[in-house]
Structures are given as C-alpha cells and as structure tokens.
Coordinates of N, CA, C and O in Angstrom, one line a residue:
M135 N 77.5 70.5 105.9 CA 77.1 71.3 107.1 C 76.7 70.7 108.2 O 75.8 69.8 108.1
A136 N 77.2 71.0 109.2 CA 76.8 70.3 110.6 C 75.3 70.6 110.9 O 74.7 71.8 110.9
G137 N 74.6 69.7 111.4 CA 73.3 69.7 112.0 C 73.4 69.9 113.5 O 74.4 69.5 114.2
C138 N 72.3 70.4 114.2 CA 72.3 70.5 115.6 C 71.6 69.3 116.2 O 71.0 68.5 115.5
S139 N 71.7 69.2 117.4 CA 71.1 68.1 118.2 C 69.7 67.9 118.0 O 69.1 66.8 118.3
S140 N 68.9 69.0 117.6 CA 67.4 68.9 117.6 C 67.2 68.5 116.1 O 66.0 68.2 115.9
G141 N 68.0 68.1 115.2 CA 67.9 67.8 114.0 C 67.7 68.9 112.9 O 67.6 68.6 111.7
K142 N 67.7 70.2 113.3 CA 67.6 71.1 112.4 C 69.0 71.5 111.8 O 70.0 71.1 112.2
K143 N 68.9 72.0 110.5 CA 70.2 72.4 109.9 C 70.6 73.7 110.1 O 69.6 74.6 110.1
T144 N 71.8 74.0 110.3 CA 72.1 75.5 110.5 C 72.4 76.1 109.0 O 73.6 76.6 108.9
E145 N 71.7 76.1 108.3 CA 72.0 76.7 107.0 C 71.8 78.3 106.8 O 72.0 78.7 106.0
N146 N 70.9 78.6 107.9 CA 70.5 80.0 108.2 C 70.4 80.2 109.5 O 70.3 79.4 110.3
I147 N 69.7 81.5 109.6 CA 69.5 81.8 111.1 C 68.1 82.6 110.7 O 68.0 83.6 110.1
S148 N 66.9 82.0 111.3 CA 65.7 82.6 111.2 C 65.1 83.2 112.3 O 65.9 83.0 113.5
K149 N 63.9 83.9 112.4 CA 63.4 84.4 113.7 C 63.3 83.2 114.8 O 63.6 83.4 115.8
E150 N 62.9 81.9 114.3 CA 62.7 80.9 115.2 C 64.1 80.6 115.8 O 64.0 80.2 116.9
D151 N 65.3 80.9 115.1 CA 66.4 80.5 115.7 C 66.8 81.7 116.8 O 67.6 81.2 117.5
L152 N 66.3 82.7 116.8 CA 66.5 83.9 117.6 C 65.4 83.6 118.9 O 64.5 84.4 119.0
G153 N 65.6 82.5 119.5 CA 64.5 82.3 120.6 C 65.0 81.4 121.6 O 66.1 80.8 121.6
I154 N 64.3 81.4 122.8 CA 64.8 80.7 123.9 C 63.6 79.9 124.4 O 62.4 80.2 124.1
I155 N 63.9 78.9 125.2 CA 62.7 77.9 125.5 C 62.8 77.9 127.2 O 63.9 77.5 127.7
Q156 N 61.7 77.9 127.9 CA 61.6 77.7 129.3 C 61.6 76.3 129.6 O 60.9 75.6 128.9
M157 N 62.8 75.7 130.1 CA 63.0 74.3 130.2 C 61.9 73.6 130.8 O 61.5 72.4 130.4
D158 N 61.2 74.0 131.8 CA 60.3 73.3 132.6 C 58.9 73.3 132.0 O 58.1 72.3 132.1
S159 N 58.5 74.3 131.1 CA 57.3 74.4 130.4 C 57.2 74.1 129.0 O 56.3 73.9 128.4
G160 N 58.4 74.4 128.5 CA 58.5 74.2 127.0 C 58.1 75.6 126.3 O 58.0 75.6 125.1
K161 N 57.5 76.7 127.0 CA 57.2 77.8 126.3 C 58.3 78.5 125.7 O 59.5 78.6 126.3
K162 N 58.1 79.1 124.7 CA 59.1 79.8 123.9 C 59.1 81.4 123.6 O 57.9 81.8 123.6
I163 N 59.9 81.9 123.8 CA 60.1 83.4 123.5 C 61.0 83.7 122.2 O 62.1 83.1 122.2
V164 N 60.5 84.3 121.2 CA 61.3 84.4 120.0 C 61.3 85.9 119.6 O 60.6 86.7 120.1
Y165 N 62.3 86.1 118.8 CA 62.5 87.3 118.3 C 61.1 88.0 117.4 O 60.5 87.3 116.9
G166 N 60.8 89.2 117.8 CA 59.6 89.7 117.3 C 58.3 89.6 118.1 O 57.3 90.2 117.8
M167 N 58.3 88.7 119.0 CA 57.2 88.6 120.1 C 56.9 89.9 120.6 O 57.9 90.6 121.1
S168 N 55.6 90.0 121.0 CA 55.5 91.2 121.8 C 56.0 91.1 123.3 O 56.1 90.0 123.9
R169 N 56.3 92.3 124.0 CA 56.5 92.3 125.3 C 55.5 91.7 126.1 O 55.9 90.9 127.0
E170 N 54.4 91.8 125.8 CA 53.2 91.4 126.7 C 53.2 89.7 126.6 O 53.2 89.2 127.7
E171 N 53.5 89.3 125.5 CA 53.4 87.6 125.3 C 54.8 87.2 126.0 O 54.8 86.2 126.8
A172 N 55.8 87.9 125.8 CA 57.1 87.5 126.5 C 57.1 87.4 128.1 O 57.5 86.7 128.7
E173 N 56.4 88.6 128.6 CA 56.2 88.7 130.0 C 55.1 87.8 130.6 O 55.3 87.5 131.8
K174 N 54.4 87.2 129.9 CA 53.5 86.1 130.1 C 54.2 84.9 130.7 O 54.0 84.2 131.6
I175 N 55.4 84.8 130.0 CA 56.2 83.6 130.4 C 57.3 84.1 131.5 O 57.5 83.2 132.2
L176 N 57.8 85.2 131.3 CA 58.9 85.6 132.1 C 58.7 86.2 133.4 O 59.4 86.3 134.4
G177 N 57.5 86.7 133.5 CA 57.1 87.7 134.6 C 57.4 89.1 134.2 O 57.9 89.4 133.1
T178 N 57.4 90.0 135.2 CA 57.6 91.4 134.9 C 59.1 91.6 135.2 O 59.7 91.0 136.1
G179 N 59.8 92.5 134.1 CA 61.1 92.5 134.2 C 61.5 93.9 134.9 O 60.6 94.7 134.9
E180 N 62.8 94.1 135.3 CA 63.2 95.2 135.7 C 64.0 96.0 134.9 O 65.1 95.3 134.2
K181 N 63.9 97.2 134.5 CA 64.5 97.9 133.6 C 65.9 98.3 134.1 O 66.4 98.4 135.2
S182 N 67.1 97.9 133.1 CA 68.5 97.9 133.5 C 69.0 98.9 132.6 O 68.5 99.6 131.8
D183 N 70.4 98.6 132.4 CA 71.2 99.5 131.6 C 70.9 99.2 130.0 O 70.3 98.1 129.6
M184 N 71.2 100.2 129.3 CA 70.8 100.4 127.7 C 69.5 99.8 127.4 O 69.2 99.5 126.3
G185 N 68.5 100.2 128.3 CA 67.1 99.8 128.0 C 66.8 98.3 128.0 O 65.6 98.0 127.5
K186 N 67.6 97.6 128.6 CA 67.3 96.1 128.6 C 66.4 95.9 129.9 O 66.4 96.7 130.8
F187 N 65.6 94.8 129.9 CA 65.0 94.4 131.1 C 65.3 93.1 131.5 O 65.6 92.1 130.7
K188 N 65.6 93.1 132.8 CA 66.3 91.8 133.4 C 65.2 91.1 134.1 O 64.3 91.7 134.7
Y189 N 65.2 89.8 134.0 CA 64.3 89.0 134.7 C 64.9 88.0 135.6 O 66.2 87.7 135.4
E190 N 64.3 87.6 136.7 CA 64.8 86.8 137.8 C 65.5 85.6 137.2 O 66.4 84.9 138.0
S191 N 65.1 85.0 136.1 CA 65.6 83.8 135.6 C 66.9 83.8 134.9 O 67.2 82.8 134.3
G192 N 67.6 84.9 134.8 CA 68.9 84.9 134.2 C 68.8 85.5 132.7 O 69.6 85.2 132.0
V193 N 67.5 85.9 132.5 CA 67.2 86.3 130.8 C 67.3 87.9 131.0 O 66.7 88.4 131.9
S194 N 67.7 88.5 129.9 CA 67.5 89.7 129.7 C 67.0 89.9 128.3 O 67.4 89.2 127.5
I195 N 66.0 90.9 128.2 CA 65.5 91.1 126.9 C 65.5 92.8 126.5 O 65.2 93.5 127.4
F196 N 65.9 93.1 125.3 CA 65.9 94.4 124.8 C 64.5 94.5 123.9 O 64.5 93.7 123.0
Y197 N 63.8 95.5 124.1 CA 62.5 95.6 123.3 C 62.5 96.9 122.4 O 63.2 97.9 123.0
R198 N 62.3 96.7 121.2 CA 62.1 97.7 120.4 C 60.6 97.9 119.9 O 60.2 97.0 119.4
N199 N 60.1 99.0 120.1 CA 58.7 99.2 119.8 C 57.8 98.0 120.4 O 56.8 97.5 119.9
N200 N 58.2 97.8 121.7 CA 57.4 96.8 122.3 C 57.4 95.3 121.7 O 56.6 94.6 122.2
S201 N 58.5 95.0 121.1 CA 58.7 93.7 120.5 C 60.2 93.3 120.9 O 61.0 94.1 120.8
V202 N 60.4 91.9 121.1 CA 61.6 91.4 121.4 C 62.7 91.6 120.2 O 62.4 91.3 119.0
A203 N 63.7 92.4 120.6 CA 64.8 92.5 119.4 C 66.0 91.9 119.9 O 66.8 91.7 119.1
A204 N 66.2 91.6 120.9 CA 67.4 90.9 121.6 C 67.2 90.3 122.9 O 66.5 90.6 123.7
M205 N 67.8 89.1 123.0 CA 67.7 88.2 124.2 C 69.1 87.8 124.7 O 69.8 87.4 123.9
I206 N 69.4 87.7 125.8 CA 70.5 87.3 126.5 C 70.2 86.5 127.8 O 69.4 86.5 128.7
L207 N 71.0 85.3 127.6 CA 70.9 84.2 128.7 C 72.3 84.3 129.3 O 73.4 84.2 128.9
D208 N 72.2 84.6 130.7 CA 73.5 84.5 131.6 C 73.4 83.4 132.4 O 72.4 82.5 132.4
E209 N 74.3 83.3 133.4 CA 74.8 82.1 134.1 C 73.5 81.8 135.0 O 73.3 80.7 135.2
E210 N 72.8 82.9 135.5 CA 71.7 82.5 136.3 C 70.4 81.5 135.5 O 69.8 81.1 136.1
S211 N 70.5 81.8 134.3 CA 69.5 80.8 133.3 C 69.8 79.5 133.3 O 69.2 78.8 132.8
E212 N 71.1 79.0 133.7 CA 71.4 77.7 133.5 C 70.4 76.7 134.1 O 69.9 77.0 135.4
G213 N 70.0 75.7 133.4 CA 69.0 74.8 134.0 C 67.6 75.3 133.8 O 66.5 74.7 134.1
K214 N 67.4 76.7 133.6 CA 66.0 77.2 133.4 C 65.6 77.4 131.9 O 64.4 77.4 131.5
Y215 N 66.5 78.1 131.2 CA 66.4 78.4 129.7 C 67.4 77.9 128.8 O 68.5 77.6 129.3
K216 N 67.0 77.5 127.5 CA 68.1 77.3 126.6 C 67.6 77.9 125.3 O 66.5 78.3 125.2
T217 N 68.4 77.8 124.4 CA 68.1 78.4 122.9 C 67.2 77.3 122.3 O 67.1 76.3 122.7
T218 N 66.5 77.6 121.1 CA 65.6 76.8 120.3 C 66.6 75.7 119.6 O 66.0 74.8 119.2
H219 N 67.9 75.8 119.9 CA 68.9 74.7 119.3 C 69.4 74.0 120.4 O 70.3 73.3 120.3
D220 N 68.5 73.9 121.5 CA 69.1 73.2 122.7 C 70.4 73.6 123.3 O 71.1 72.7 123.8
V221 N 70.8 75.1 123.1 CA 72.1 75.3 123.9 C 71.8 76.1 125.1 O 71.0 77.0 125.0
G222 N 72.5 75.6 126.2 CA 72.3 76.2 127.5 C 73.6 76.5 128.2 O 74.8 76.1 127.7
I223 N 73.5 77.5 129.0 CA 74.8 78.1 129.8 C 75.5 76.7 130.4 O 74.8 75.9 130.8
G224 N 76.7 76.7 130.3 CA 77.6 75.7 130.8 C 78.1 74.7 129.9 O 78.9 74.0 130.0
M225 N 77.4 74.7 128.6 CA 77.9 73.8 127.5 C 79.3 74.1 127.1 O 79.6 75.2 127.0
L226 N 79.9 73.2 126.5 CA 81.2 73.4 125.9 C 81.2 74.0 124.5 O 80.1 73.9 123.8
K227 N 82.2 74.7 124.2 CA 82.3 75.4 123.1 C 82.0 74.6 121.7 O 81.3 74.8 120.8
Q228 N 82.4 73.4 121.9 CA 82.3 72.4 120.8 C 80.9 72.0 120.6 O 80.5 71.8 119.6
Q229 N 80.2 71.8 121.6 CA 78.8 71.5 121.6 C 78.0 72.8 120.9 O 76.9 72.5 120.3
V230 N 78.2 74.0 121.2 CA 77.6 75.2 120.5 C 78.1 75.2 119.2 O 77.1 75.3 118.4
I231 N 79.2 74.7 118.6 CA 79.5 74.7 117.3 C 78.6 73.6 116.7 O 78.3 73.8 115.6
K232 N 78.5 72.3 117.3 CA 77.8 71.3 116.7 C 76.4 71.7 116.6 O 75.6 71.5 115.6
A233 N 75.7 72.7 117.4 CA 74.3 73.0 117.4 C 74.3 74.1 116.3 O 73.1 74.0 115.5
Y234 N 75.1 75.1 116.2 CA 74.9 76.1 115.3 C 75.9 76.0 113.9 O 75.5 76.8 113.0
G235 N 76.6 75.1 113.9 CA 77.4 74.8 112.6 C 78.7 75.7 112.6 O 79.2 76.1 113.7
E236 N 79.4 75.4 111.5 CA 80.7 76.0 111.3 C 80.9 77.2 110.8 O 82.0 77.6 110.4
N237 N 79.7 78.0 110.4 CA 79.7 79.3 109.8 C 79.9 80.5 110.6 O 79.4 81.4 110.5
Y238 N 80.8 80.3 111.6 CA 81.0 81.4 112.7 C 82.0 82.4 112.1 O 82.9 82.1 111.2
V239 N 81.9 83.4 112.7 CA 83.0 84.6 112.3 C 84.3 84.4 113.0 O 84.3 84.1 114.3
P240 N 85.3 84.3 112.2 CA 86.6 84.2 112.9 C 86.8 85.3 113.9 O 86.5 86.4 113.7
S241 N 87.5 84.7 115.0 CA 87.8 85.7 116.2 C 89.1 85.4 116.7 O 89.5 84.3 116.9
P242 N 89.8 86.6 117.0 CA 91.1 86.5 117.7 C 91.0 85.8 119.1 O 92.0 85.4 119.6
S243 N 89.9 85.8 119.6 CA 89.6 85.2 120.9 C 89.0 84.0 120.9 O 88.0 83.8 120.4
E244 N 89.6 83.1 121.8 CA 88.8 81.6 122.0 C 87.5 81.8 122.8 O 86.9 80.8 122.9
M245 N 87.4 83.0 123.3 CA 86.6 83.1 124.4 C 85.0 83.6 123.8 O 84.1 83.8 124.4
N246 N 85.0 83.8 122.4 CA 84.0 84.3 121.5 C 83.7 83.4 120.5 O 84.6 82.9 119.7
L247 N 82.3 83.5 120.2 CA 81.9 82.6 118.9 C 80.7 83.5 118.5 O 79.6 83.6 119.0
D248 N 80.7 84.0 117.2 CA 79.7 84.8 116.6 C 79.2 84.2 115.2 O 80.1 83.8 114.4
Y249 N 77.8 84.3 115.0 CA 77.4 83.8 114.0 C 76.6 85.1 113.4 O 75.8 85.6 114.1
V250 N 76.8 85.7 112.2 CA 76.0 86.7 111.5 C 75.5 86.3 110.1 O 76.0 85.9 109.5
Y251 N 74.0 86.6 110.0 CA 73.4 86.1 108.8 C 72.7 87.1 108.2 O 71.9 88.0 108.8
D252 N 72.8 87.4 106.9 CA 72.1 88.4 106.1 C 70.8 87.6 105.6 O 70.9 86.7 104.8
T253 N 69.6 88.2 106.0 CA 68.4 87.4 105.7 C 68.0 87.8 104.4 O 67.1 87.1 103.8
N254 N 68.4 88.9 103.8 CA 68.2 89.3 102.3 C 68.8 88.4 101.2 O 68.3 87.9 100.3
M255 N 70.2 88.1 101.6 CA 71.0 87.5 100.7 C 71.1 85.8 101.0 O 71.7 85.1 100.3
N256 N 70.3 85.6 102.1 CA 70.4 84.3 102.6 C 71.9 83.7 102.7 O 72.1 82.5 102.1
T257 N 72.7 84.3 103.5 CA 74.0 83.8 103.6 C 74.7 84.4 104.8 O 74.3 85.3 105.4
F258 N 75.6 83.4 105.5 CA 76.3 84.0 106.6 C 77.4 84.9 106.1 O 77.9 84.8 104.9
I259 N 77.7 85.9 107.0 CA 78.7 87.0 106.5 C 79.9 86.9 107.5 O 79.8 86.5 108.8
N260 N 80.9 87.5 107.2 CA 82.2 87.3 108.0 C 82.3 88.5 108.8 O 83.5 89.2 108.9
G261 N 81.3 89.0 109.7 CA 81.6 89.9 110.6 C 80.4 91.2 110.6 O 79.5 90.9 109.7
Y262 N 80.8 92.1 111.3 CA 79.8 93.2 111.5 C 80.0 94.4 110.6 O 79.2 95.4 110.3
N263 N 81.3 94.5 110.2 CA 81.9 95.9 109.7 C 81.2 96.5 108.5 O 81.4 97.6 108.0
T264 N 80.5 95.6 107.6 CA 79.9 96.2 106.5 C 78.4 96.4 106.4 O 77.7 96.8 105.5
I265 N 77.8 96.5 107.7 CA 76.5 96.4 107.9 C 76.1 98.1 108.1 O 76.7 98.5 109.2
A266 N 75.3 98.4 107.4 CA 74.8 99.9 107.5 C 73.6 100.0 108.3 O 72.8 99.0 108.4
A267 N 73.4 101.0 109.1 CA 72.2 101.2 110.1 C 70.9 101.0 109.4 O 70.0 100.4 110.0
K268 N 70.7 101.5 108.2 CA 69.3 101.4 107.6 C 69.1 100.0 107.2 O 68.0 99.6 107.0
D269 N 70.0 99.0 107.1 CA 69.7 97.5 106.7 C 70.1 96.6 108.0 O 69.8 95.4 107.9
A270 N 70.5 97.2 109.1 CA 70.9 96.3 110.3 C 69.9 95.5 110.8 O 70.2 94.3 111.2
D271 N 68.6 95.7 110.7 CA 67.6 94.8 111.2 C 67.3 93.7 110.6 O 66.8 92.6 110.8
R272 N 68.0 93.5 109.2 CA 67.7 92.2 108.2 C 68.9 91.3 108.5 O 69.0 90.3 108.0
F273 N 69.9 91.7 109.5 CA 71.1 90.8 109.8 C 70.8 90.2 111.2 O 70.5 90.9 112.2
Y274 N 70.8 88.9 111.4 CA 70.6 88.2 112.6 C 71.8 87.8 113.0 O 72.7 87.3 112.3
A275 N 72.1 87.6 114.4 CA 73.3 87.3 115.0 C 73.1 86.5 116.3 O 72.2 86.7 117.0
I276 N 74.1 85.6 116.5 CA 74.1 84.9 117.6 C 75.5 85.0 118.2 O 76.3 84.7 117.5
S277 N 75.5 85.4 119.4 CA 76.9 85.6 119.9 C 77.1 85.0 121.2 O 76.2 85.1 122.0
S278 N 78.2 84.2 121.4 CA 78.4 83.3 122.7 C 79.7 83.8 123.1 O 80.7 84.1 122.6
T279 N 79.8 83.8 124.6 CA 80.8 84.2 125.4 C 81.3 82.8 126.3 O 80.3 82.3 126.9
F280 N 82.5 82.6 126.4 CA 83.0 81.4 127.0 C 84.1 81.7 128.0 O 84.8 82.6 128.1
D281 N 84.1 80.8 129.2 CA 85.1 81.0 130.2 C 86.4 80.3 129.7 O 86.6 79.8 128.7
E282 N 87.5 80.5 130.7 CA 88.7 79.8 130.2 C 88.7 78.4 130.1 O 89.6 77.9 129.3
N283 N 87.7 77.7 130.6 CA 87.6 76.4 130.2 C 86.8 75.9 129.1 O 86.6 74.8 128.8
G284 N 86.2 76.9 128.4 CA 85.5 76.6 127.2 C 84.0 76.4 127.4 O 83.4 76.0 126.6
N285 N 83.5 76.8 128.7 CA 82.1 76.6 129.1 C 81.4 77.8 128.6 O 81.9 78.9 129.1
L286 N 80.3 77.7 128.1 CA 79.4 79.0 127.8 C 78.8 79.6 129.0 O 78.5 79.2 130.0
Q287 N 79.1 81.1 129.1 CA 78.9 81.9 130.2 C 77.8 82.8 129.9 O 77.0 83.1 130.6
R288 N 77.5 83.0 128.5 CA 76.4 84.0 128.0 C 76.2 83.7 126.6 O 77.3 83.6 125.8
I289 N 75.0 83.7 126.2 CA 74.8 83.8 124.7 C 73.7 85.1 124.3 O 72.9 85.1 125.2
L290 N 73.8 85.6 123.3 CA 72.9 86.7 123.0 C 72.4 86.3 121.6 O 73.1 85.7 120.6
L291 N 71.1 86.6 121.2 CA 70.4 86.2 120.1 C 69.7 87.6 119.8 O 68.9 88.1 120.7
F292 N 70.0 88.3 118.7 CA 69.5 89.5 118.3 C 69.8 90.0 116.8 O 70.2 89.1 115.9
D293 N 69.1 91.0 116.5 CA 69.4 91.6 115.3 C 70.4 92.5 115.3 O 71.0 93.0 116.4
C294 N 71.0 92.8 114.2 CA 72.2 93.9 114.4 C 72.0 95.3 114.5 O 72.8 96.0 114.7
L295 N 70.8 95.7 114.3 CA 70.3 97.0 114.7 C 70.6 97.3 116.3 O 71.0 98.2 116.7
F296 N 70.2 96.3 116.9 CA 70.5 96.2 118.4 C 72.0 96.1 118.7 O 72.7 96.9 119.3
A297 N 72.8 94.9 118.0 CA 74.1 94.7 118.3 C 75.1 95.8 118.0 O 76.0 96.0 118.8
I298 N 74.8 96.4 117.0 CA 75.9 97.6 116.4 C 75.3 99.0 116.9 O 76.2 99.8 117.4
F299 N 74.2 99.2 116.7 CA 73.7 100.6 117.0 C 72.9 100.8 118.1 O 72.3 101.9 118.5
M300 N 72.6 99.7 119.1 CA 71.8 99.7 120.3 C 70.5 100.4 120.1 O 69.9 101.2 120.9
E301 N 69.9 100.0 118.9 CA 68.5 100.5 118.7 C 67.5 99.5 118.6 O 67.9 98.4 118.5

C-alpha cells in the first residue's frame, strides 16, 4: 500500500485524516472539532448554501451540532491551507493518489477521486450506494475534483451523513 509524503500509511481514514492545516501557523482543524475552536483559526464565517459556512481563506465548513462535520478546500485556499496528508489545491492527481493511496472508488470520470472508509469494519468500500442513513456517520470520505489538466481544484473531507444525506 502506498504511503503519503508525510510518512503516514493510508491503511484507513481516521478523524485526523479529515483535517486541514493552516500553512503559515501549522494550526489544525479536524473533524469533530467545535465550531468555536475552528473559528479561532479561521475567523468568523458567513453562512452560505446548504448550511455551510464560508471563510475568506477558501475554506468552507459544515457544522453538525456545532462540531465540524465536513470541510472543503477551494481554489482560494491554495497556499493557505492543505490537508493533514500535505495535499493542497493545484496538486496533480498522481500526487493526491500518492498521498492517500490506491484504495479509491472507481469513477467513470478522470476528474474525480473518492475514498470511502467504514470505521466499524476498518476497510475501504467501493462507493456510497450501500450506506444507510442510520450508519452514515461511521463512514468517512475524501473527495477530490480535478481540472482538465489533472490539477486539484477542490477537496472535501467529511462523513457520509453529510455527503449523502446533507445532515
């Protein structure tokens, strides 16, 4: 199994893997962190579509019960934030695969790359279609979108309760 550039093995996806790092300070925002803690790093967000909060830095966060349930890095975050696996906007698809491994979900589009992990069974699964709402928060996912040149445009870190059911 491929390791990432930080020396971690991508044998699973943990809460720590669902995190971002502010590049100039090294401060982390991770899945499950309180909104108060996250906003100490990000500043105050502006509520946008689907209950997300957008921050000036190109980061969007969806909170569930005042805790981080999903994070999105968009193009504006380039050079400001990266994932805990040292993945940042603008990276090539092969670099993302090197960081997260080969356990991605097969996709008909070269522009997407998804990893879905069952934390109860401790295994990667082959998509979202077997996940029931009552169990969705135990499945963690990392989803990437690339441009026509294979450069990372957006990365999402979330649980599947958010991804599938927008909760």
